[in-house]
Tab-separated table of N, CA and C in Angstrom:
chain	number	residue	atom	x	y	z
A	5	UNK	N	0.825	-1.201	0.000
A	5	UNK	CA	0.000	0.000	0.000
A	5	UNK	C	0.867	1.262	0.000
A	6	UNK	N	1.965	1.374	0.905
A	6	UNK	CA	3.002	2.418	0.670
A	6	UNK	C	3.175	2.671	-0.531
A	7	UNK	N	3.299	1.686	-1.705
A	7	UNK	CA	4.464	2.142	-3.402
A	7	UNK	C	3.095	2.868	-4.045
A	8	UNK	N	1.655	2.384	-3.473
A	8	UNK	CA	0.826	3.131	-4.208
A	8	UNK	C	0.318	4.284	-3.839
A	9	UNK	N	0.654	4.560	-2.328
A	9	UNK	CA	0.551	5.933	-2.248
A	9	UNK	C	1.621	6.771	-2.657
A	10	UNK	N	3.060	6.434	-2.557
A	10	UNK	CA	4.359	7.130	-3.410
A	10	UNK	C	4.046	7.109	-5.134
A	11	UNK	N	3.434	6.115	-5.844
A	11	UNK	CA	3.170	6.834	-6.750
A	11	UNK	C	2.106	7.881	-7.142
A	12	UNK	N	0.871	7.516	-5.842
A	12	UNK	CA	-0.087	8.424	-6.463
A	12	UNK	C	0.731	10.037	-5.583
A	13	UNK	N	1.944	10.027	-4.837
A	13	UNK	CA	2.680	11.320	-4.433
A	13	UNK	C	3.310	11.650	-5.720
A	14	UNK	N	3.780	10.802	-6.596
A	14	UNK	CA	4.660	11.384	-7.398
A	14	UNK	C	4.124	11.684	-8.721
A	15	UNK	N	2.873	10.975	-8.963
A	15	UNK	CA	2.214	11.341	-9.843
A	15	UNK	C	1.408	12.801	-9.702
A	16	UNK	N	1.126	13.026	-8.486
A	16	UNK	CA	1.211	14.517	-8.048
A	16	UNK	C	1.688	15.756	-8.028
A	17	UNK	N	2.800	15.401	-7.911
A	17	UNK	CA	3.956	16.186	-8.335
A	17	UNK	C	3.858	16.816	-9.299
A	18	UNK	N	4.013	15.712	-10.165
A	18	UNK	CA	4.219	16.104	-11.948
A	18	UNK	C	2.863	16.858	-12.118
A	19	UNK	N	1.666	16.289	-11.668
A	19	UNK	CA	0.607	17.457	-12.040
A	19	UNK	C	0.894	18.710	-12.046
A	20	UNK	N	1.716	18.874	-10.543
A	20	UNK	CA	1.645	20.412	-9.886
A	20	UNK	C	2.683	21.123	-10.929
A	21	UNK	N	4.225	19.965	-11.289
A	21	UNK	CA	5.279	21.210	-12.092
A	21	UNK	C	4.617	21.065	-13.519
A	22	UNK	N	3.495	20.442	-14.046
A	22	UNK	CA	3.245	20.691	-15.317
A	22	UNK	C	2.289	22.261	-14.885
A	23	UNK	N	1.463	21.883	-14.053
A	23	UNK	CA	0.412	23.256	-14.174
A	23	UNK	C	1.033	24.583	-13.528
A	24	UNK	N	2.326	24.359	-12.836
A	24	UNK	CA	3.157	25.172	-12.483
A	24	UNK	C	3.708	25.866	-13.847
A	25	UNK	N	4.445	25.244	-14.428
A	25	UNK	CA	5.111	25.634	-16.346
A	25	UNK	C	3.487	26.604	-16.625
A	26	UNK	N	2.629	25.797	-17.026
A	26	UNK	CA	1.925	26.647	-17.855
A	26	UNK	C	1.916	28.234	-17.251
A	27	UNK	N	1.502	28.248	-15.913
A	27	UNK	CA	1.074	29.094	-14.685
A	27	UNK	C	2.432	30.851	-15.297
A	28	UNK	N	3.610	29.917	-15.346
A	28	UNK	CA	4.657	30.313	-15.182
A	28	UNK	C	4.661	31.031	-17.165
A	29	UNK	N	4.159	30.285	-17.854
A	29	UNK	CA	4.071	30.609	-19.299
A	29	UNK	C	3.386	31.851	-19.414
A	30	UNK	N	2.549	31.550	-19.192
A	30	UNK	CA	1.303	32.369	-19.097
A	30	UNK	C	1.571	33.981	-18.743
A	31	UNK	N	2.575	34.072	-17.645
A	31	UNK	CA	2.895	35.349	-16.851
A	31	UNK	C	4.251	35.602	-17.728
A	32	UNK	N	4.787	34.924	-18.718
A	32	UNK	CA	5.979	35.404	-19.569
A	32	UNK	C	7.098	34.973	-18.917
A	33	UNK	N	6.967	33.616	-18.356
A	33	UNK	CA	8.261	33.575	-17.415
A	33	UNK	C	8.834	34.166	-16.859
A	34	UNK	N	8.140	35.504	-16.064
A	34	UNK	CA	8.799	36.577	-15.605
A	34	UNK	C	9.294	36.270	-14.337
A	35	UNK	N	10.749	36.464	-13.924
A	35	UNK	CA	11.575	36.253	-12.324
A	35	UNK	C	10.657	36.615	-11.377
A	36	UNK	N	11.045	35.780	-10.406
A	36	UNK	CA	9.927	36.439	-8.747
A	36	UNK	C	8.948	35.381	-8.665
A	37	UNK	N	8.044	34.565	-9.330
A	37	UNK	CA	7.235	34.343	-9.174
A	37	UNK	C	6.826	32.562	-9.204
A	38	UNK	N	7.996	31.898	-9.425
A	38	UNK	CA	8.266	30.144	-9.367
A	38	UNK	C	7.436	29.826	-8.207
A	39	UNK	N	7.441	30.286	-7.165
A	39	UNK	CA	7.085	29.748	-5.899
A	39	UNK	C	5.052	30.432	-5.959
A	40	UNK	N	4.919	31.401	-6.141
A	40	UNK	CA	3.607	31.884	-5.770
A	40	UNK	C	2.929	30.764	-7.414
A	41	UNK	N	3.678	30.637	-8.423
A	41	UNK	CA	2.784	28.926	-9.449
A	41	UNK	C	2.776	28.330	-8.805
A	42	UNK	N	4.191	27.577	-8.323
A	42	UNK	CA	3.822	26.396	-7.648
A	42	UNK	C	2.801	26.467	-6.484
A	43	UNK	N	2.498	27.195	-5.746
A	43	UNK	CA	1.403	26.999	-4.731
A	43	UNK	C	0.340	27.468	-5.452
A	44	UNK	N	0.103	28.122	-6.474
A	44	UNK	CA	-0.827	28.019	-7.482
A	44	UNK	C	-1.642	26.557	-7.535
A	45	UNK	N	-0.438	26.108	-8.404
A	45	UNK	CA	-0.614	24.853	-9.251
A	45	UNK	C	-1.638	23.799	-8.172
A	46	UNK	N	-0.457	23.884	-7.003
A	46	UNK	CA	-0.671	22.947	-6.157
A	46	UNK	C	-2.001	22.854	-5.191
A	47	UNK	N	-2.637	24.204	-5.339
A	47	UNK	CA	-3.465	24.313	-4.574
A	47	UNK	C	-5.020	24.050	-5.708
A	48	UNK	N	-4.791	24.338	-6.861
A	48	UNK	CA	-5.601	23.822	-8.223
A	48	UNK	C	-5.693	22.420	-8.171
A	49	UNK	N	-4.538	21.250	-8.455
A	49	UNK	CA	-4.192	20.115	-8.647
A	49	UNK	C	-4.759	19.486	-7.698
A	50	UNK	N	-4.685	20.030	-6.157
A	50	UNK	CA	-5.150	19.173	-5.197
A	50	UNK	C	-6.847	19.109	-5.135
A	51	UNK	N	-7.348	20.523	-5.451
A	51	UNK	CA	-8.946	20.627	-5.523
A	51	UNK	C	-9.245	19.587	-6.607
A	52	UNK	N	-8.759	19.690	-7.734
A	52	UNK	CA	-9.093	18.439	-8.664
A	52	UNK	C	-9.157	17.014	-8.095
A	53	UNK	N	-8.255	16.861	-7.768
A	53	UNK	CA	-7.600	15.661	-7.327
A	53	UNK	C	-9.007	14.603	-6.009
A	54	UNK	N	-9.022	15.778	-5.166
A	54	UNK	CA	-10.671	15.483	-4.552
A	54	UNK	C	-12.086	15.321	-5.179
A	55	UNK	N	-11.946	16.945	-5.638
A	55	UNK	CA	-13.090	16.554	-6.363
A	55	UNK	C	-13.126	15.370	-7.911
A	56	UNK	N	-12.191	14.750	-7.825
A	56	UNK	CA	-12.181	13.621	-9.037
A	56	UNK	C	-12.572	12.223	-8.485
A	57	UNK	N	-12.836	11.886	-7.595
A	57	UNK	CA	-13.306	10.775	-6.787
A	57	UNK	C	-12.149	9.622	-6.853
A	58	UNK	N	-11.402	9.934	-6.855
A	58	UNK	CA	-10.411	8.737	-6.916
A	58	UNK	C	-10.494	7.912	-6.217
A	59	UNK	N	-9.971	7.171	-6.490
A	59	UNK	CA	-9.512	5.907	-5.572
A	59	UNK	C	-8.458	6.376	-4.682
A	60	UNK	N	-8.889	6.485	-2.985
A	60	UNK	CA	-8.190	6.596	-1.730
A	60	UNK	C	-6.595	6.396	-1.985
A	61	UNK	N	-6.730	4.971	-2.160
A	61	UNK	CA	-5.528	4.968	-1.842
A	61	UNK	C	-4.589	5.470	-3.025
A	62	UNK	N	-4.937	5.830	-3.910
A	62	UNK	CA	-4.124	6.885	-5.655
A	62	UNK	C	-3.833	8.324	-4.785
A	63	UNK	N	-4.593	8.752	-3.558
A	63	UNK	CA	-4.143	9.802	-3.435
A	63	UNK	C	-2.851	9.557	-2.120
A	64	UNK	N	-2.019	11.101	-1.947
A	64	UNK	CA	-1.459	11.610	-0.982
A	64	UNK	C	-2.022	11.569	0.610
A	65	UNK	N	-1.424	10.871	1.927
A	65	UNK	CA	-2.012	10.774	2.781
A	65	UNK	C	-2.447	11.944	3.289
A	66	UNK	N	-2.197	13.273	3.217
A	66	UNK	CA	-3.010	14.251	3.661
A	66	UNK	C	-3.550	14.639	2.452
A	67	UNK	N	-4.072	14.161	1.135
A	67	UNK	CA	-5.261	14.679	0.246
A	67	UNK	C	-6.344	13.645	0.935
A	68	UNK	N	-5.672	12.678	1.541
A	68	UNK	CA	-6.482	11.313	2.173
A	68	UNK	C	-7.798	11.839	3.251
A	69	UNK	N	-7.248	12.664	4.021
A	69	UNK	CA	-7.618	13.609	5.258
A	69	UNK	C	-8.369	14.493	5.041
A	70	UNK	N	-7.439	15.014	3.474
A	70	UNK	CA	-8.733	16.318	3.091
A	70	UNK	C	-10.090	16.289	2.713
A	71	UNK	N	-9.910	15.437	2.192
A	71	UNK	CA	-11.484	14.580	1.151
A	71	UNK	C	-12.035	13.647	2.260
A	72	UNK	N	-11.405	13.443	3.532
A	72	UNK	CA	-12.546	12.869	4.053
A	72	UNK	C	-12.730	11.218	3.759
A	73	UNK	N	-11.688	10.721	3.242
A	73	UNK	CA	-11.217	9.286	2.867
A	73	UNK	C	-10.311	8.342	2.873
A	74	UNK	N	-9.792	8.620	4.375
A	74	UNK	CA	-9.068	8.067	5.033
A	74	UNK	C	-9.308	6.792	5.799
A	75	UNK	N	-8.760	5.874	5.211
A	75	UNK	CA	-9.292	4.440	5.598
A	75	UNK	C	-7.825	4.039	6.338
């Protein structure tokens, strides 16, 4: 059960630095601002991520907590 919550962590990830890039496109790649996408991204990715009904254990143990589907 651990390797499938590390992948559904790392498959996470990659959500957040892909929607991070665009985030980051979007504003012209302009300096200053890597960190305020990524908590962008991350705070987008994770609302999805709940509201997508996944399967528990595909998510992160505190998206586990957030959604209320913690087994």
């Amino acid at each position: 059960m651990q390797e499938v919550a590390g992948e559904g962590a790392a498959r996470r990830r990659r959500m957040i630095a892909e929607a991070a890039y665009y985030l980051a496109e979007r504003r012209g790649f302009a300096p200053g601002g890597a960190e305020r996408d990524w908590l962008a991204a991350e705070r987008t990715i994770d609302v999805l991520l709940v509201g997508a009904r996944v399967d528990p254990g595909e998510l992160p143990h505190g998206l586990r907590l957030l959604a209320g589907r913690e087994t």
